[in-house]
Rosetta silent file (secondary structure, phi, psi, omega in degrees, C-alpha in Angstrom):
SEQUENCE: XXXXXXXXXXXXXXXXXXXXXXXXXXXXXXXXXXXXXXXXXXXXXXXXXXXXXXXXXXXXXXXXXXXXXXXXXXXXXXXXXXXXXXXXXXXXXXXXXXXXXXXXXXXXXXXXXXXXXXXXXXXXXXXXXXXXXXXXXXXXXXXXXXXXXXXXXXXXXXXXXXXXXXXXXXXXXXXXXXXXXXXXXXXXXXXXXXXXXXXXXXXXXXXXXXXXXXXXXXXXXXXXXXXXXXXXXXXXXXXXXXXXXXXXXXXXXXXXXXXXXXXXXXXXXXX
SCORE:     score description
SCORE:     0.000 S_00000001
   1 L     0.000  -44.256  179.276  -74.803  -60.203 -270.985 S_00000001
   2 H   -62.407  -38.216 -179.757  -74.161  -63.287 -273.045 S_00000001
   3 H   -64.549  -38.184  179.288  -70.541  -62.245 -273.518 S_00000001
   4 H   -66.699  -41.126  178.491  -70.066  -61.909 -269.755 S_00000001
   5 H   -64.757  -40.005  178.824  -71.523  -65.353 -269.109 S_00000001
   6 H   -64.092  -42.310  179.721  -69.274  -66.896 -271.788 S_00000001
   7 H   -64.178  -41.566  178.770  -66.213  -65.233 -270.297 S_00000001
   8 H   -64.308  -40.348  178.477  -67.123  -66.469 -266.776 S_00000001
   9 H   -63.745  -40.112  177.943  -67.650  -69.990 -268.078 S_00000001
  10 H   -63.766  -39.513  178.680  -64.262  -69.953 -269.777 S_00000001
  11 H   -64.702  -38.937  179.015  -62.608  -68.833 -266.569 S_00000001
  12 H   -66.149  -39.401  178.723  -64.282  -71.649 -264.658 S_00000001
  13 H   -66.572  -37.032  178.080  -63.144  -74.200 -267.226 S_00000001
  14 H   -70.543  -29.792 -177.976  -59.611  -72.871 -267.046 S_00000001
  15 H   -74.147  -27.818 -178.450  -59.674  -72.985 -263.265 S_00000001
  16 H   -61.216  -48.652  178.138  -60.565  -76.683 -263.084 S_00000001
  17 H   -63.680  -33.764  179.439  -57.253  -77.990 -264.447 S_00000001
  18 H   -65.226  -40.201  178.635  -55.353  -75.593 -262.216 S_00000001
  19 H   -68.789  -36.283  178.492  -57.071  -76.932 -259.112 S_00000001
  20 H   -65.758  -41.132  178.300  -56.518  -80.457 -260.312 S_00000001
  21 H   -65.801  -28.376 -178.678  -52.843  -79.757 -260.838 S_00000001
  22 H   -73.156  -18.891  179.531  -52.640  -78.291 -257.328 S_00000001
  23 L   -88.833  103.521 -178.698  -53.694  -81.605 -255.672 S_00000001
  24 L   -71.619  142.449  177.052  -50.530  -83.666 -255.395 S_00000001
  25 L   -75.474  132.884 -178.036  -50.837  -87.424 -255.694 S_00000001
  26 L  -133.471  142.052 -178.826  -50.026  -89.189 -252.449 S_00000001
  27 L   -73.564  159.846  175.799  -49.772  -92.892 -251.628 S_00000001
  28 L   -85.208  149.466  178.745  -52.072  -94.638 -249.187 S_00000001
  29 L   -77.066  119.001  179.085  -50.714  -95.794 -245.820 S_00000001
  30 L  -115.969  -37.747  179.324  -50.214  -99.564 -245.882 S_00000001
  31 L  -160.910 -173.315  178.092  -47.386 -100.184 -243.431 S_00000001
  32 L   -64.747  -27.792 -179.537  -44.339  -98.460 -241.965 S_00000001
  33 E  -115.052  113.744 -179.215  -42.555  -98.920 -245.303 S_00000001
  34 E  -118.504   94.150 -176.385  -44.446  -97.668 -248.368 S_00000001
  35 E   -94.553   70.375 -178.996  -42.262  -98.129 -251.441 S_00000001
  36 L   -67.277  -28.651  179.225  -44.597  -96.635 -254.055 S_00000001
  37 L   -79.593  -10.790  178.878  -41.643  -95.811 -256.315 S_00000001
  38 L    55.686   51.807 -179.509  -40.534  -99.460 -256.189 S_00000001
  39 L  -112.779   -5.119 -177.469  -36.869  -98.574 -255.719 S_00000001
  40 L  -103.067  143.807  176.772  -36.059 -100.703 -252.649 S_00000001
  41 L   -73.062  162.337  178.739  -35.052 -104.337 -252.685 S_00000001
  42 H   -62.500  -37.649 -179.414  -37.117 -106.922 -250.857 S_00000001
  43 H   -66.893  -42.439  178.743  -34.309 -107.450 -248.341 S_00000001
  44 H   -64.467  -41.727  177.157  -34.025 -103.730 -247.567 S_00000001
  45 H   -60.050  -41.797  178.510  -37.790 -103.474 -247.144 S_00000001
  46 H   -65.515  -43.565  179.494  -37.694 -106.405 -244.737 S_00000001
  47 H   -65.351  -39.835  177.842  -34.771 -104.912 -242.795 S_00000001
  48 H   -62.363  -42.925  179.064  -36.485 -101.513 -242.611 S_00000001
  49 H   -61.330  -43.536  178.923  -39.656 -103.117 -241.275 S_00000001
  50 H   -66.516  -40.514  179.455  -37.694 -104.958 -238.581 S_00000001
  51 H   -63.267  -43.999  177.892  -35.748 -101.815 -237.673 S_00000001
  52 H   -58.961  -40.184  179.559  -38.978  -99.800 -237.294 S_00000001
  53 H   -64.539  -44.301 -179.171  -40.334 -102.500 -234.991 S_00000001
  54 H   -65.970  -41.238  178.878  -37.203 -102.509 -232.824 S_00000001
  55 H   -62.212  -43.053  179.372  -37.125  -98.707 -232.577 S_00000001
  56 H   -63.092  -38.798 -179.945  -40.778  -98.631 -231.490 S_00000001
  57 H   -68.031  -37.841 -175.315  -40.119 -101.274 -228.832 S_00000001
  58 H   -83.284  -38.631 -170.322  -37.065  -99.487 -227.431 S_00000001
  59 H  -125.265   -6.979 -175.287  -38.073  -95.815 -227.675 S_00000001
  60 L    66.243   12.006  174.394  -41.790  -95.687 -228.653 S_00000001
  61 L   -87.171  129.661 -178.697  -40.737  -93.668 -231.717 S_00000001
  62 E  -104.451  117.362  179.840  -42.604  -94.772 -234.847 S_00000001
  63 E   -98.293  133.099  175.529  -40.654  -94.459 -238.085 S_00000001
  64 E  -125.002  141.693  178.985  -42.451  -94.342 -241.455 S_00000001
  65 E  -126.493  131.909  177.521  -40.807  -94.326 -244.892 S_00000001
  66 E  -131.441  125.303  174.078  -42.527  -93.334 -248.149 S_00000001
  67 E  -111.240  134.790  178.284  -40.903  -93.414 -251.587 S_00000001
  68 E  -133.698  166.422  177.165  -42.610  -91.735 -254.577 S_00000001
  69 L   -79.919  -50.313 -175.580  -41.556  -90.890 -258.117 S_00000001
  70 L  -137.081  161.435 -178.803  -42.483  -87.174 -258.130 S_00000001
  71 L   -98.667    3.045  176.968  -43.779  -84.507 -255.769 S_00000001
  72 L    54.389   47.766  173.892  -46.258  -83.084 -258.293 S_00000001
  73 L    87.093   -7.742  178.002  -44.968  -79.536 -258.135 S_00000001
  74 L   -90.005  155.537  171.135  -44.575  -79.348 -254.332 S_00000001
  75 L   -78.939  160.190 -172.592  -41.298  -78.943 -252.525 S_00000001
  76 H   -60.039  -40.334 -177.736  -40.184  -81.935 -250.499 S_00000001
  77 H   -67.239  -40.835  178.011  -40.868  -80.382 -247.087 S_00000001
  78 H   -65.641  -43.269  179.709  -44.414  -79.337 -248.006 S_00000001
  79 H   -59.988  -44.846 -178.981  -45.129  -82.754 -249.514 S_00000001
  80 H   -62.882  -40.970  179.973  -43.870  -84.484 -246.353 S_00000001
  81 H   -65.441  -42.614  179.428  -46.015  -82.271 -244.103 S_00000001
  82 H   -66.478  -39.823  178.750  -49.145  -82.895 -246.204 S_00000001
  83 H   -67.239  -36.634  176.663  -48.526  -86.631 -246.310 S_00000001
  84 H   -57.967  -45.007  179.481  -47.994  -86.621 -242.522 S_00000001
  85 H   -70.702  -39.584 -178.667  -51.454  -85.063 -242.094 S_00000001
  86 H   -62.121  -36.361  179.819  -53.050  -87.289 -244.738 S_00000001
  87 L   -84.630   -2.524  179.179  -51.860  -90.391 -242.895 S_00000001
  88 L    56.957   44.003  178.452  -53.052  -88.929 -239.568 S_00000001
  89 L   -75.421  158.146 -171.709  -49.689  -89.553 -237.924 S_00000001
  90 L  -112.562 -164.205 -172.287  -49.209  -88.514 -234.297 S_00000001
  91 L   -66.166  -30.357 -177.996  -46.821  -86.921 -231.850 S_00000001
  92 L   -97.974   17.207 -175.667  -44.371  -89.850 -231.601 S_00000001
  93 E  -103.979  144.532  177.580  -44.213  -90.424 -235.360 S_00000001
  94 E  -127.797  125.577 -177.106  -41.356  -89.635 -237.755 S_00000001
  95 E  -115.850  128.744  174.727  -41.938  -89.661 -241.525 S_00000001
  96 E  -112.263  119.905  179.571  -39.199  -89.821 -244.161 S_00000001
  97 E  -108.597  130.911 -179.239  -40.314  -88.962 -247.716 S_00000001
  98 E  -127.331  121.478  177.286  -38.080  -89.808 -250.691 S_00000001
  99 E  -103.217  102.138 -174.809  -38.828  -88.674 -254.273 S_00000001
 100 L   -65.998  -37.275 -177.229  -36.708  -90.896 -256.519 S_00000001
 101 L   -73.300  -15.446 -177.897  -37.543  -89.042 -259.747 S_00000001
 102 L  -117.762    1.764 -177.244  -36.479  -85.674 -258.318 S_00000001
 103 L    50.985   43.059 -176.011  -33.575  -86.767 -256.042 S_00000001
 104 E  -126.714  154.378 -177.366  -35.388  -84.946 -253.272 S_00000001
 105 E  -160.387  160.987  179.099  -36.280  -85.881 -249.688 S_00000001
 106 E  -167.868  166.601  177.098  -37.557  -84.432 -246.407 S_00000001
 107 E  -126.048  153.656  172.013  -38.884  -85.430 -242.996 S_00000001
 108 E  -136.592  145.437 -174.792  -41.937  -84.511 -240.967 S_00000001
 109 E  -149.318  158.760  176.176  -42.465  -85.398 -237.310 S_00000001
 110 L   -78.817  173.270 -175.518  -44.811  -84.995 -234.375 S_00000001
 111 H   -63.664  -45.030 -178.861  -44.156  -82.779 -231.379 S_00000001
 112 H   -67.607  -38.138  177.106  -42.913  -85.557 -229.074 S_00000001
 113 H   -64.369  -38.929  178.630  -40.658  -86.996 -231.771 S_00000001
 114 H   -64.295  -38.535  177.606  -39.225  -83.520 -232.340 S_00000001
 115 H   -69.253  -37.349 -178.781  -38.470  -83.153 -228.631 S_00000001
 116 H   -66.934  -47.472 -175.752  -36.929  -86.608 -228.468 S_00000001
 117 H   -91.777  -34.162 -168.372  -34.622  -86.218 -231.454 S_00000001
 118 L    88.274  121.708 -175.262  -34.383  -82.470 -231.867 S_00000001
 119 H   -60.667  -39.863  179.956  -35.656  -81.125 -235.193 S_00000001
 120 H   -64.106  -41.011  178.804  -32.229  -79.871 -236.223 S_00000001
 121 H   -64.008  -40.943 -179.927  -30.697  -83.267 -235.438 S_00000001
 122 H   -64.116  -38.755  177.797  -33.388  -85.049 -237.435 S_00000001
 123 H   -69.507  -34.961  178.810  -32.749  -82.805 -240.453 S_00000001
 124 H   -65.209  -23.737  177.254  -28.997  -83.355 -240.160 S_00000001
 125 L   -60.571  -26.183 -179.012  -29.605  -87.089 -240.598 S_00000001
 126 L   -80.621  -16.086 -172.872  -30.422  -86.322 -244.219 S_00000001
 127 L  -129.844  -74.653 -169.424  -27.172  -84.514 -244.873 S_00000001
 128 L   -90.136  -28.096 -174.902  -24.267  -84.274 -242.440 S_00000001
 129 L   -82.810   -9.368  177.775  -24.984  -86.946 -239.815 S_00000001
 130 L  -153.368  174.700  178.560  -25.112  -89.779 -242.355 S_00000001
 131 L   -93.064   16.097 -175.891  -24.355  -90.519 -245.981 S_00000001
 132 H   -55.183  -53.787 -174.877  -28.039  -90.727 -246.800 S_00000001
 133 H   -58.443  -46.940 -178.325  -28.217  -87.623 -249.036 S_00000001
 134 H   -64.842  -41.035 -179.782  -25.139  -88.439 -251.114 S_00000001
 135 H   -69.772  -39.053 -178.576  -26.195  -92.059 -251.624 S_00000001
 136 H   -66.740  -40.364 -178.168  -29.785  -91.188 -252.477 S_00000001
 137 H   -69.786  -16.904  175.503  -28.780  -88.632 -255.109 S_00000001
 138 L  -102.649   20.818  176.196  -26.653  -91.271 -256.827 S_00000001
 139 L    60.878   25.732  174.341  -29.601  -93.674 -256.915 S_00000001
 140 L   -96.220   72.599 -168.400  -28.124  -96.007 -254.296 S_00000001
 141 H   -68.952  -41.911  179.036  -31.450  -96.283 -252.529 S_00000001
 142 H   -61.686  -47.341 -179.818  -30.834  -99.412 -250.471 S_00000001
 143 H   -65.131  -35.201 -179.599  -27.530  -98.082 -249.169 S_00000001
 144 H   -64.519  -46.350  179.650  -29.093  -94.662 -248.503 S_00000001
 145 H   -66.785  -34.853  176.723  -31.874  -96.087 -246.311 S_00000001
 146 H   -64.544  -42.218  178.919  -29.369  -98.283 -244.479 S_00000001
 147 H   -64.520  -39.694  179.238  -27.210  -95.234 -243.758 S_00000001
 148 H   -62.038  -44.249 -178.915  -30.233  -93.282 -242.524 S_00000001
 149 H   -65.659  -38.697  177.986  -31.208  -96.054 -240.089 S_00000001
 150 H   -65.467  -41.221  177.674  -27.669  -96.328 -238.751 S_00000001
 151 H   -65.726  -41.001  177.656  -27.543  -92.561 -238.248 S_00000001
 152 H   -63.325  -40.037  178.535  -30.944  -92.562 -236.536 S_00000001
 153 H   -61.921  -43.121  177.977  -29.809  -95.367 -234.255 S_00000001
 154 H   -64.270  -38.955  178.569  -26.714  -93.376 -233.268 S_00000001
 155 H   -66.799  -40.164  177.411  -28.864  -90.290 -232.616 S_00000001
 156 H   -62.608  -40.376  178.018  -31.271  -92.279 -230.445 S_00000001
 157 H   -63.951  -39.707  179.737  -28.369  -93.614 -228.406 S_00000001
 158 H   -67.791  -41.603 -174.468  -27.053  -90.081 -227.935 S_00000001
 159 H   -82.484  -33.861 -173.792  -30.425  -88.602 -227.009 S_00000001
 160 H  -119.399  -12.376 -175.680  -31.906  -91.436 -224.941 S_00000001
 161 L    78.480    5.791 -178.957  -29.020  -93.762 -224.089 S_00000001
 162 L  -106.106  129.707  179.633  -30.900  -96.556 -225.861 S_00000001
 163 L  -119.505  133.595  177.699  -29.288  -98.443 -228.740 S_00000001
 164 L   -89.329  128.290  177.117  -31.099 -100.784 -231.101 S_00000001
 165 L   -72.490  121.595 -176.875  -29.207 -103.960 -231.963 S_00000001
 166 L  -108.247   22.097  179.738  -28.890 -104.050 -235.754 S_00000001
 167 L   -59.788  128.466  178.785  -27.156 -107.425 -236.005 S_00000001
 168 L    85.303   -6.351  179.662  -28.139 -109.089 -239.255 S_00000001
 169 L   -99.549  141.399  175.836  -29.817 -105.935 -240.637 S_00000001
 170 L    56.658   39.527  174.879  -28.611 -104.068 -243.729 S_00000001
 171 L    82.606    0.539  178.165  -25.799 -106.508 -244.410 S_00000001
 172 L   -78.409  141.553 -178.673  -24.288 -106.408 -240.926 S_00000001
 173 L   -70.912  138.761  177.428  -23.069 -109.724 -239.585 S_00000001
 174 L   -75.859  138.592  178.523  -25.098 -111.244 -236.816 S_00000001
 175 L  -114.939  154.319 -179.867  -23.282 -111.659 -233.507 S_00000001
 176 L   -65.287  135.629  177.221  -24.016 -114.070 -230.701 S_00000001
 177 L   -68.676  158.926  179.690  -26.288 -112.616 -228.070 S_00000001
 178 H   -55.094  -37.901  179.578  -24.923 -112.340 -224.474 S_00000001
 179 H   -63.944  -38.080  179.254  -27.070 -115.293 -223.399 S_00000001
 180 H   -67.196  -39.460  178.568  -25.587 -117.395 -226.187 S_00000001
 181 H   -64.049  -41.493  177.760  -22.067 -116.363 -225.203 S_00000001
 182 H   -62.188  -40.652  179.598  -22.796 -117.305 -221.587 S_00000001
 183 H   -63.461  -43.899  179.593  -24.131 -120.648 -222.748 S_00000001
 184 H   -64.438  -40.389  178.722  -21.061 -121.287 -224.881 S_00000001
 185 H   -63.957  -41.417  178.799  -18.797 -120.292 -222.000 S_00000001
 186 H   -64.612  -39.669  179.039  -20.672 -122.569 -219.609 S_00000001
 187 H   -64.237  -43.053  179.413  -20.462 -125.461 -222.043 S_00000001
 188 H   -64.471  -42.186  179.776  -16.727 -124.942 -222.497 S_00000001
 189 H   -63.556  -39.919  179.221  -16.205 -124.705 -218.725 S_00000001
 190 H   -63.899  -42.225  179.175  -18.194 -127.921 -218.180 S_00000001
 191 H   -63.583  -41.160  178.863  -16.136 -129.780 -220.774 S_00000001
 192 H   -63.065  -44.749 -178.687  -12.887 -128.577 -219.187 S_00000001
 193 H   -65.845  -37.920  176.809  -14.019 -129.630 -215.701 S_00000001
 194 H   -62.987  -40.992  179.533  -15.129 -133.058 -216.972 S_00000001
 195 H   -64.369  -40.756  178.964  -11.741 -133.554 -218.603 S_00000001
 196 H   -64.490  -42.271 -179.414   -9.988 -132.549 -215.366 S_00000001
 197 H   -63.358  -45.350  179.198  -12.198 -134.913 -213.337 S_00000001
 198 H   -61.900  -42.859  178.932  -11.587 -137.832 -215.697 S_00000001
 199 H   -63.132  -40.907  178.915   -7.854 -137.188 -215.634 S_00000001
 200 H   -63.997  -42.225  178.746   -7.914 -137.001 -211.832 S_00000001
 201 H   -64.326  -41.668  177.736   -9.836 -140.277 -211.565 S_00000001
 202 H   -61.985  -40.767 -179.553   -7.417 -142.003 -213.921 S_00000001
 203 H   -65.737  -42.896 -179.316   -4.487 -140.718 -211.884 S_00000001
 204 H   -63.917  -40.874  178.380   -6.031 -141.888 -208.610 S_00000001
 205 H   -62.139  -46.676 -179.920   -6.743 -145.342 -210.054 S_00000001
 206 H   -64.230  -40.157 -179.937   -3.206 -145.645 -211.377 S_00000001
 207 H   -65.289  -38.755  179.630   -1.759 -144.373 -208.092 S_00000001
 208 H   -65.386  -39.603  178.242   -3.836 -146.882 -206.116 S_00000001
 209 H   -62.464  -43.997  178.884   -2.595 -149.751 -208.269 S_00000001
 210 H   -62.643  -40.896 -179.121    1.010 -148.673 -207.734 S_00000001
 211 H   -63.930  -41.174  178.581    0.401 -148.364 -203.990 S_00000001
 212 H   -63.104  -38.603  179.208   -1.106 -151.863 -203.815 S_00000001
 213 H   -66.203  -36.683 -179.811    1.900 -153.244 -205.670 S_00000001
 214 H   -72.370  -36.339 -177.704    4.261 -151.505 -203.260 S_00000001
 215 H   -73.217  -29.294 -178.544    2.373 -152.648 -200.147 S_00000001
 216 L   168.023  171.255 -179.172    2.271 -156.308 -201.152 S_00000001
 217 L   -80.351  153.286  173.656    1.402 -158.947 -203.658 S_00000001
 218 L   -78.552  175.618  179.674   -2.114 -159.729 -204.671 S_00000001
 219 H   -59.896  -42.212  178.128   -3.616 -163.208 -204.209 S_00000001
 220 H   -64.333  -35.947  178.803   -2.641 -164.139 -207.737 S_00000001
 221 H   -65.016  -39.281  178.004    0.878 -162.901 -207.102 S_00000001
 222 H   -64.328  -39.928  179.567    1.219 -165.119 -204.047 S_00000001
 223 H   -61.979  -45.637  178.900    0.107 -168.176 -206.009 S_00000001
 224 H   -61.883  -40.842 -178.861    2.669 -167.504 -208.738 S_00000001
 225 H   -63.501  -42.100 -179.934    5.372 -166.962 -206.113 S_00000001
 226 H   -63.576  -41.660  178.795    4.572 -170.278 -204.379 S_00000001
 227 H   -61.811  -43.836  179.336    4.723 -172.134 -207.683 S_00000001
 228 H   -62.885  -40.481 -179.796    8.111 -170.593 -208.499 S_00000001
 229 H   -65.246  -40.576  179.742    9.469 -171.488 -205.050 S_00000001
 230 H   -64.670  -38.645  178.453    8.281 -175.098 -205.397 S_00000001
 231 H   -64.325  -42.678 -179.966    9.967 -175.388 -208.810 S_00000001
 232 H   -64.473  -41.787 -179.670   13.233 -174.019 -207.399 S_00000001
 233 H   -64.751  -42.104  177.671   13.118 -176.403 -204.420 S_00000001
 234 H   -62.239  -41.227 -179.955   12.462 -179.405 -206.663 S_00000001
 235 H   -64.568  -39.025  179.382   15.322 -178.379 -208.905 S_00000001
 236 H   -65.243  -42.318  178.834   17.627 -178.059 -205.889 S_00000001
 237 H   -63.452  -40.661  179.116   16.667 -181.527 -204.613 S_00000001
 238 H   -63.217  -41.086  179.424   17.258 -182.988 -208.070 S_00000001
 239 H   -64.904  -40.669  179.402   20.666 -181.304 -208.269 S_00000001
 240 H   -65.390  -37.649  179.500   21.710 -182.682 -204.845 S_00000001
 241 H   -65.793  -40.189 -179.993   20.616 -186.195 -205.841 S_00000001
 242 H   -65.436  -39.732 -179.687   22.635 -185.983 -209.045 S_00000001
 243 H   -66.176  -37.519  177.678   25.713 -184.796 -207.133 S_00000001
 244 H   -64.762  -40.487  179.540   25.387 -187.690 -204.674 S_00000001
 245 H   -64.368  -36.408  179.218   25.149 -190.164 -207.550 S_00000001
 246 H   -65.294  -43.028 -177.807   28.281 -188.653 -209.110 S_00000001
 247 H   -66.278  -32.863 -178.195   30.231 -189.010 -205.883 S_00000001
 248 H   -79.038  -19.410 -178.482   29.198 -192.663 -205.507 S_00000001
 249 L   -83.820  167.273  179.543   30.154 -193.586 -209.102 S_00000001
 250 L   -84.879  -12.306  179.029   33.706 -194.391 -210.475 S_00000001
 251 L    74.953   11.306 -178.280   33.596 -191.689 -213.007 S_00000001
 252 L  -113.618   24.314  177.573   34.709 -194.087 -215.724 S_00000001
 253 L   -66.631  157.153  179.872   31.486 -194.576 -217.511 S_00000001
 254 H   -53.550  -38.255 -178.465   31.620 -194.339 -221.284 S_00000001
 255 H   -66.281  -42.825  179.642   29.872 -191.028 -221.140 S_00000001
 256 H   -65.918  -36.620  179.159   32.365 -189.626 -218.644 S_00000001
 257 H   -66.452  -43.069 -179.632   35.300 -190.947 -220.676 S_00000001
 258 H   -64.027  -43.995 -179.733   33.959 -189.425 -223.872 S_00000001
 259 H   -65.578  -32.812  177.888   33.320 -186.076 -222.193 S_00000001
 260 H   -65.468  -40.968  176.994   36.805 -186.180 -220.713 S_00000001
 261 H   -62.046  -33.414 -179.477   38.306 -186.600 -224.157 S_00000001
 262 L   -83.360    1.656 -179.393   36.308 -183.615 -225.319 S_00000001
 263 L    79.188   18.244 -177.835   37.554 -181.519 -222.437 S_00000001
 264 L  -107.989   24.067 -177.761   34.149 -181.472 -220.772 S_00000001
 265 H   -65.775  -18.659 -179.020   35.187 -183.460 -217.735 S_00000001
 266 H   -61.530  -19.620  179.470   34.405 -180.402 -215.591 S_00000001
 267 H   -66.079  -21.635 -179.830   30.720 -181.342 -215.834 S_00000001
 268 H  -107.125    5.684  177.432   31.500 -184.270 -213.500 S_00000001
 269 L   -65.669  148.131  178.062   33.799 -182.387 -211.136 S_00000001
 270 L   -77.078  149.805  179.944   32.770 -182.369 -207.564 S_00000001
 271 L   -74.584    0.000    0.000   31.510 -179.148 -206.051 S_00000001
């Protein structure tokens, strides 16, 4: 009897470690991005968080990402399914599990998410529809997650006709939004029209000045003209008086004689 009890006790002691080994370690749910393996950069984590938010707003699909070191003896698909249940995720949720220490990965999803994406399409995102698998197996984790998100975005556009703008995410250059382009176009158009208006006003002003000059003199012009006419008339009267004085003289003044010797007598010739 004692031997049987000892044998049973030994079996129970041996069974405890086996049960403990059967319980895989799983991270706690903290946010959409749970980088327990600490393999993602801060920028990638930030971009992933923003992408998850945009996807939820556009399609109501909730994306979750979990990175771990090891799967504790489980295959990736089983681990993903158990973690999906442990986190109490729902029908519109999609979970991507990545085991960095085993170069392994898998997805689990709710019924509505499966109908939206198609389970086969969602699995293809890990292999043929993106470069995720190849990049992840070469430890390029940031690039792998970026490729997965781009592939998921393309699949969402195909399945729902909805595309998430990824400008500024995962190293993509930000582009001006349509409203900004309209604003820039309006500003450029306003500047062009102002330049045309100013040019037109300048032309009209210049044309009016030319027209006034052609139609007649201004008040100042008349004053100048009168002054010039008075100067000419005075000069003419002075010239006539000088000619009369010449005709009345003998022409033999010393000045006239000297000028005659110099050949300048023509200055005293009569008109």
